[in-house]
Short mmCIF file of C-alpha atoms and ligand atoms in Angstrom, two decimals:
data_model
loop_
_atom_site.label_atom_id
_atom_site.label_comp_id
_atom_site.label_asym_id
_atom_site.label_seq_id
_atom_site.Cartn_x
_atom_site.Cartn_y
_atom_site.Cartn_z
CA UNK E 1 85.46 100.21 124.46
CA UNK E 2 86.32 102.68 127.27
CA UNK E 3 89.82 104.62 126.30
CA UNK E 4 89.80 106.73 129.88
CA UNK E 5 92.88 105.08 130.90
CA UNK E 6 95.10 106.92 128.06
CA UNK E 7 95.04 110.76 129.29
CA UNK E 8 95.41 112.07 125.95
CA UNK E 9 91.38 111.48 125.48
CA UNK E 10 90.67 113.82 127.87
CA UNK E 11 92.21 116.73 125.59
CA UNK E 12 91.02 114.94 122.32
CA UNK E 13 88.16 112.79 123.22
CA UNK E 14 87.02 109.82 121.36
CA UNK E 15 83.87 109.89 119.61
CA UNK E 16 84.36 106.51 118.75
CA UNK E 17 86.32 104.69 120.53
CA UNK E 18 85.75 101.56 118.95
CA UNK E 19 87.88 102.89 115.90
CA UNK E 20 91.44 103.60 115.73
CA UNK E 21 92.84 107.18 117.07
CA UNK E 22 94.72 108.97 115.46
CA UNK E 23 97.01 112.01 116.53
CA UNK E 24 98.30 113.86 113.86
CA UNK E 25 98.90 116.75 110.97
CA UNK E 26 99.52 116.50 107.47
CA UNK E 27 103.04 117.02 107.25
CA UNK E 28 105.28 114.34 105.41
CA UNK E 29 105.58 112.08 108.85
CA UNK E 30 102.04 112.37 109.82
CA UNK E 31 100.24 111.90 106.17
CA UNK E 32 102.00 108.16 106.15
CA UNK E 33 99.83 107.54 108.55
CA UNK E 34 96.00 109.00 107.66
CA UNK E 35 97.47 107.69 103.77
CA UNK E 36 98.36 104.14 105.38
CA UNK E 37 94.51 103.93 106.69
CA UNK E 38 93.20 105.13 103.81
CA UNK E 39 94.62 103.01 101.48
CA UNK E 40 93.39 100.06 104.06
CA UNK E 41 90.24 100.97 105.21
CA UNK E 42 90.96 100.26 108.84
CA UNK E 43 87.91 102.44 110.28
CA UNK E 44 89.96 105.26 112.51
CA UNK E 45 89.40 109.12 113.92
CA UNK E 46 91.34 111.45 113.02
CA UNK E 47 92.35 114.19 115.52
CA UNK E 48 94.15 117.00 115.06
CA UNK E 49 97.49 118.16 117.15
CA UNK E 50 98.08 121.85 115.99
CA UNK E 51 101.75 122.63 115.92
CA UNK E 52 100.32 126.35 115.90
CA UNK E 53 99.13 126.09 119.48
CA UNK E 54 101.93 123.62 120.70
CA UNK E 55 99.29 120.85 121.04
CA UNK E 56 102.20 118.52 120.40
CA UNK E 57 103.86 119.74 124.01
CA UNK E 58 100.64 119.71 126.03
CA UNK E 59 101.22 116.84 129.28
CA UNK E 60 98.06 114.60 127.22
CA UNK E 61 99.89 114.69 124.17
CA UNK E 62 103.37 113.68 126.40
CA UNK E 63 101.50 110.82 128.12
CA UNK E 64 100.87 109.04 124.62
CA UNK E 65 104.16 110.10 122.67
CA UNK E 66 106.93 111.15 125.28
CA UNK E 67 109.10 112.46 122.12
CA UNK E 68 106.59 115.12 121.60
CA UNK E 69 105.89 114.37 118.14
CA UNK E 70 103.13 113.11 115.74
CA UNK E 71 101.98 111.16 114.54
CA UNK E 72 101.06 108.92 117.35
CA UNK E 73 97.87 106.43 117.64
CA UNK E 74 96.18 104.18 119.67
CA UNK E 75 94.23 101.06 118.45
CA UNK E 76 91.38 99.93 120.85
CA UNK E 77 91.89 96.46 119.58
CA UNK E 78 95.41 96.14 119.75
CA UNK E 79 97.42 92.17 120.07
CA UNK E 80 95.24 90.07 122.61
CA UNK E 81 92.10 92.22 122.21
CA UNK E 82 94.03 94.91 124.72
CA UNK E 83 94.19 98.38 123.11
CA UNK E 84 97.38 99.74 122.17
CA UNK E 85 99.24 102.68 121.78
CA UNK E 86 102.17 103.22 119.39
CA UNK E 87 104.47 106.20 117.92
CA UNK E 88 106.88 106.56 115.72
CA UNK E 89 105.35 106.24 111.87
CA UNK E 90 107.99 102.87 110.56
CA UNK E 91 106.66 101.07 113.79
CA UNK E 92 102.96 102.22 113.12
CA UNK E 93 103.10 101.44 109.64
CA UNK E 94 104.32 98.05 109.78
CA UNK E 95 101.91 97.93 112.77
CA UNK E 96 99.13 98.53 110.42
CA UNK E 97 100.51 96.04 107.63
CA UNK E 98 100.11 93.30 109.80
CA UNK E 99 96.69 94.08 111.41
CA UNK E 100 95.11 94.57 108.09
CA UNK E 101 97.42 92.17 105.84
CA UNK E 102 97.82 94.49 103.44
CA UNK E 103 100.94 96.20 101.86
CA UNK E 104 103.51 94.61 103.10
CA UNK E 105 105.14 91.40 100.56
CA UNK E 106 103.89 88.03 102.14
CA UNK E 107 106.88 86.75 101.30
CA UNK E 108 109.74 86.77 104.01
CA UNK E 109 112.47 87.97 102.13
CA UNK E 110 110.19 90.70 100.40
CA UNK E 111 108.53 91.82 103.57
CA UNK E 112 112.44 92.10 104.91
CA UNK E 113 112.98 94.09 101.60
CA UNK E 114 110.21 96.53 101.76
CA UNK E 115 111.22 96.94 105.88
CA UNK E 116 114.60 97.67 105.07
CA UNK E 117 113.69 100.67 102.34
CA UNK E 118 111.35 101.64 105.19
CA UNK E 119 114.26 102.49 107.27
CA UNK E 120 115.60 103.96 104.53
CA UNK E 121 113.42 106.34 104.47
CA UNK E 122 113.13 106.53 108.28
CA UNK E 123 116.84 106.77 109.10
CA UNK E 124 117.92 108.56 105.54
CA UNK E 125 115.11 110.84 103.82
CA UNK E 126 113.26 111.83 106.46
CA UNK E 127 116.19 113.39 108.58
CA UNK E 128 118.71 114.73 105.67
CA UNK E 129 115.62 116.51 103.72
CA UNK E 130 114.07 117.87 107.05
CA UNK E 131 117.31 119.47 107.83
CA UNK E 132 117.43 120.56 104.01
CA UNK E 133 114.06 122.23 104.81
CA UNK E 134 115.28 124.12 107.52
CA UNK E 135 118.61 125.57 105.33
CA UNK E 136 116.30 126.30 102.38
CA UNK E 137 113.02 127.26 103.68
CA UNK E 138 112.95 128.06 107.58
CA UNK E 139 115.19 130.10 109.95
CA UNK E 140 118.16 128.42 108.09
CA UNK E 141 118.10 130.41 104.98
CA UNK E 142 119.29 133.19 106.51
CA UNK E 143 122.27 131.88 107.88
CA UNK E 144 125.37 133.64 105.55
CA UNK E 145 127.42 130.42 105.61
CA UNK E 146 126.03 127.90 102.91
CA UNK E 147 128.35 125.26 103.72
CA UNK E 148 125.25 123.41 106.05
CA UNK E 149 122.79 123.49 103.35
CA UNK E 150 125.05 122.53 100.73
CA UNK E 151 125.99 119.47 102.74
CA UNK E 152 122.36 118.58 102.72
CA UNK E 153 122.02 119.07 99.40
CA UNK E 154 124.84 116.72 98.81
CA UNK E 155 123.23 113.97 100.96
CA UNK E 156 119.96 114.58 99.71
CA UNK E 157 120.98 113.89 96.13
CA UNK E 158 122.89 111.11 96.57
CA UNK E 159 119.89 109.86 98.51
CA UNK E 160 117.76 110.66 95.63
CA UNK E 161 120.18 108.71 93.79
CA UNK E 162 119.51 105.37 95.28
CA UNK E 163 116.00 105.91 94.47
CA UNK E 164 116.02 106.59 91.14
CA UNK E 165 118.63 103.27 90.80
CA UNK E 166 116.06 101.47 92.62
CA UNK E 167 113.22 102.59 90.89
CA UNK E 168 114.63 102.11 86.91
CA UNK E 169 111.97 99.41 85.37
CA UNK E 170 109.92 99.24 88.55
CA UNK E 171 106.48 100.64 89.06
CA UNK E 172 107.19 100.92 93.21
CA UNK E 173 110.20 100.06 95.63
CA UNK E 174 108.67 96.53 95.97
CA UNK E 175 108.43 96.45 92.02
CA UNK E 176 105.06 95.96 91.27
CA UNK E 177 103.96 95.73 95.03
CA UNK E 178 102.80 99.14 96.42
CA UNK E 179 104.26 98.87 99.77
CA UNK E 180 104.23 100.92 103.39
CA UNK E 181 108.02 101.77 101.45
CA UNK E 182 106.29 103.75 99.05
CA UNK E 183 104.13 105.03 101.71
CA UNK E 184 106.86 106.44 103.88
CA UNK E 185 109.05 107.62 100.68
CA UNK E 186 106.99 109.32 98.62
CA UNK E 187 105.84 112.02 100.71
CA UNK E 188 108.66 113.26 101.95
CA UNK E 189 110.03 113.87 98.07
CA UNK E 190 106.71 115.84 97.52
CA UNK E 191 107.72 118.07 100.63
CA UNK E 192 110.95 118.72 99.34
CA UNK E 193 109.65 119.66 96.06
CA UNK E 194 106.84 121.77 97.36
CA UNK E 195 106.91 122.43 100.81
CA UNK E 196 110.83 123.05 100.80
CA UNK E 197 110.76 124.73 97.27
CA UNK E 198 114.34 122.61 97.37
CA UNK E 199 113.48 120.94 93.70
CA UNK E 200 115.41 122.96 91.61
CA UNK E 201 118.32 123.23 94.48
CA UNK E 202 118.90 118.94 94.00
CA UNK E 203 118.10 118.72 90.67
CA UNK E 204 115.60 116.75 90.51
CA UNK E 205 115.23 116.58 86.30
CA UNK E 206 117.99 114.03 87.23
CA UNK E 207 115.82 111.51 88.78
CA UNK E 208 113.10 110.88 86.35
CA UNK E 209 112.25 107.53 87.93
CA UNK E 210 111.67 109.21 91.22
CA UNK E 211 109.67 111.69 89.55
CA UNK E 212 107.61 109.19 87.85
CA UNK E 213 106.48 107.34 90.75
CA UNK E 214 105.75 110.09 92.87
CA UNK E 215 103.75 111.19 89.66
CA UNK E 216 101.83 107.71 90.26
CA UNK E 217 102.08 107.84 94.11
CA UNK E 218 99.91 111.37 94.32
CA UNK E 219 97.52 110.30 91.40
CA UNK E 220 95.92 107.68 94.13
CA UNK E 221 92.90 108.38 95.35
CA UNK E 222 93.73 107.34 98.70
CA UNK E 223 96.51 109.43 98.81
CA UNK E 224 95.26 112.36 97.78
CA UNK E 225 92.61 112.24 100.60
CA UNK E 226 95.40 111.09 103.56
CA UNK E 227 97.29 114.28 101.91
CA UNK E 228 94.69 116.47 103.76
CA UNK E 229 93.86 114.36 107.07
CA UNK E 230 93.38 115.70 109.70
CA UNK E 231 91.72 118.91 108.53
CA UNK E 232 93.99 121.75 109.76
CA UNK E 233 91.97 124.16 111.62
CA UNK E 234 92.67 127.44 109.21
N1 GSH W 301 110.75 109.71 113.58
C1 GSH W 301 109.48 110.32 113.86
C2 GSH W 301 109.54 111.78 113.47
C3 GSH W 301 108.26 112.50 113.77
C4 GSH W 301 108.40 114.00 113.50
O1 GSH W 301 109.51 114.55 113.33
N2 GSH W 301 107.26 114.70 113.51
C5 GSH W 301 107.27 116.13 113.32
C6 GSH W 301 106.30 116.52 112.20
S1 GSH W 301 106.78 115.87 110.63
C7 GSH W 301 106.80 116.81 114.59
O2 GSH W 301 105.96 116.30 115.29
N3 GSH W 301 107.34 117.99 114.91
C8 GSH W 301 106.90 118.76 116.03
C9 GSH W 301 107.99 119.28 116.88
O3 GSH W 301 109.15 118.93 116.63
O4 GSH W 301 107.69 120.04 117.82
C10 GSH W 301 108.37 109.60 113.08
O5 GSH W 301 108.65 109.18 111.96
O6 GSH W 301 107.25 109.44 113.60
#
């Protein structure tokens, strides 16, 4: 399998090109990804794209994701036998569902379930606790008028509302299905708890369920190693 044709190679060549590529860093959007081929087994190669160095803005990286942002991949066996590459961690995820036929429901109007707490996450969590981040951890906090952050704390909440409805007398968002849902969810309440120190700041001893199943989300093996994939540099 020759990859030559995707530019990004010739910054981060493949070793083996017969296995999936992967572009990323362990933050809460690219661990979904390393986690997602973990839990799978798909055989991939991790690469790293250091924010530290602005990998992420370099013309190879461009060329792959032209939003500048990981996690990206391509698969060397992509539909038709053609590689293909792909960005944006909901598409990849469901992307990897279907190649591997596994975690995401068989059933029509489960898949459609599990896809539509995907873009939950995707269009809800992921956006309102990233900009929570930035109030609470990053250049934000400095700012004297609290009125932002406390807006995102609002949001956030009420997000982490839904979930904890949703997840009373279930063992994942697809009940007892552990789903590319849980996958895309579940990290990005860890970051807010630890990365964003914001745990106290939404109260989250008000969402036990949510608590819970991130308990049971970060006690899998497979998780725990896509936590850490790729190996940062320092
Ligand atoms: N909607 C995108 C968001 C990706 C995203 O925001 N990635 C962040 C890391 S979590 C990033 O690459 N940031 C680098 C930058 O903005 O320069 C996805 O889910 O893939």
């Amino acid at each position: 399998m020759n990859l030559s044709a995707f530019p990004i190679t010739q910054k981060w060549p493949a070793r083996h090109p017969e296995r999936i590529q992967l572009y990323s860093l362990p933050t809460p959007n690219g661990v979904k990804v390393s986690i997602m081929l973990e839990e799978t087994g798909l055989a991939y190669e991790p690469h790293l794209v250091d924010f530290g160095s602005n990998d992420q803005m370099t013309p190879e990286f461009h060329s792959l994701n032209p939003n500048n942002k990981i996690p990206a991949i391509i698969d060397p066996d992509g539909p038709g036998g053609k590689p293909l590459a792909l960005f944006e961690s909901g598409a990849i995820l469901i992307y990897l569902a279907d190649k591997s036929g596994k975690l995401l429901p068989q059933d029509p109007a489960e898949r459609y379930q599990a896809i539509q707490w995907l873009m939950f996450q995707m269009g809800g969590i992921g956006p309102m606790f990233g900009q929570l981040g930035f109030f609470n951890k990053f250049a934000g906090k400095d700012f004297e008028d609290k009125r932002p952050r406390d807006r995102y704390v609002a949001e956030s909440r009420r997000l982490l509302a839904v979930l904890d409805e949703r997840l009373e007398h279930r063992a994942w968002i697809m009940s007892d299905q552990y789903s590319i849902a849980d996958i895309a969810i579940f990290p990005w309440v860890r970051n807010l708890i630890g990365f964003y120190e914001a745990g106290e700041l939404v109260g989250m001893a008000d969402f036990p369920n949510v608590t819970r199943v991130l308990e049971a989300f970060v006690a899998r093996p497979a998780v725990a190693r896509g936590l850490t994939i790729p190996k940062r540099s320092s």
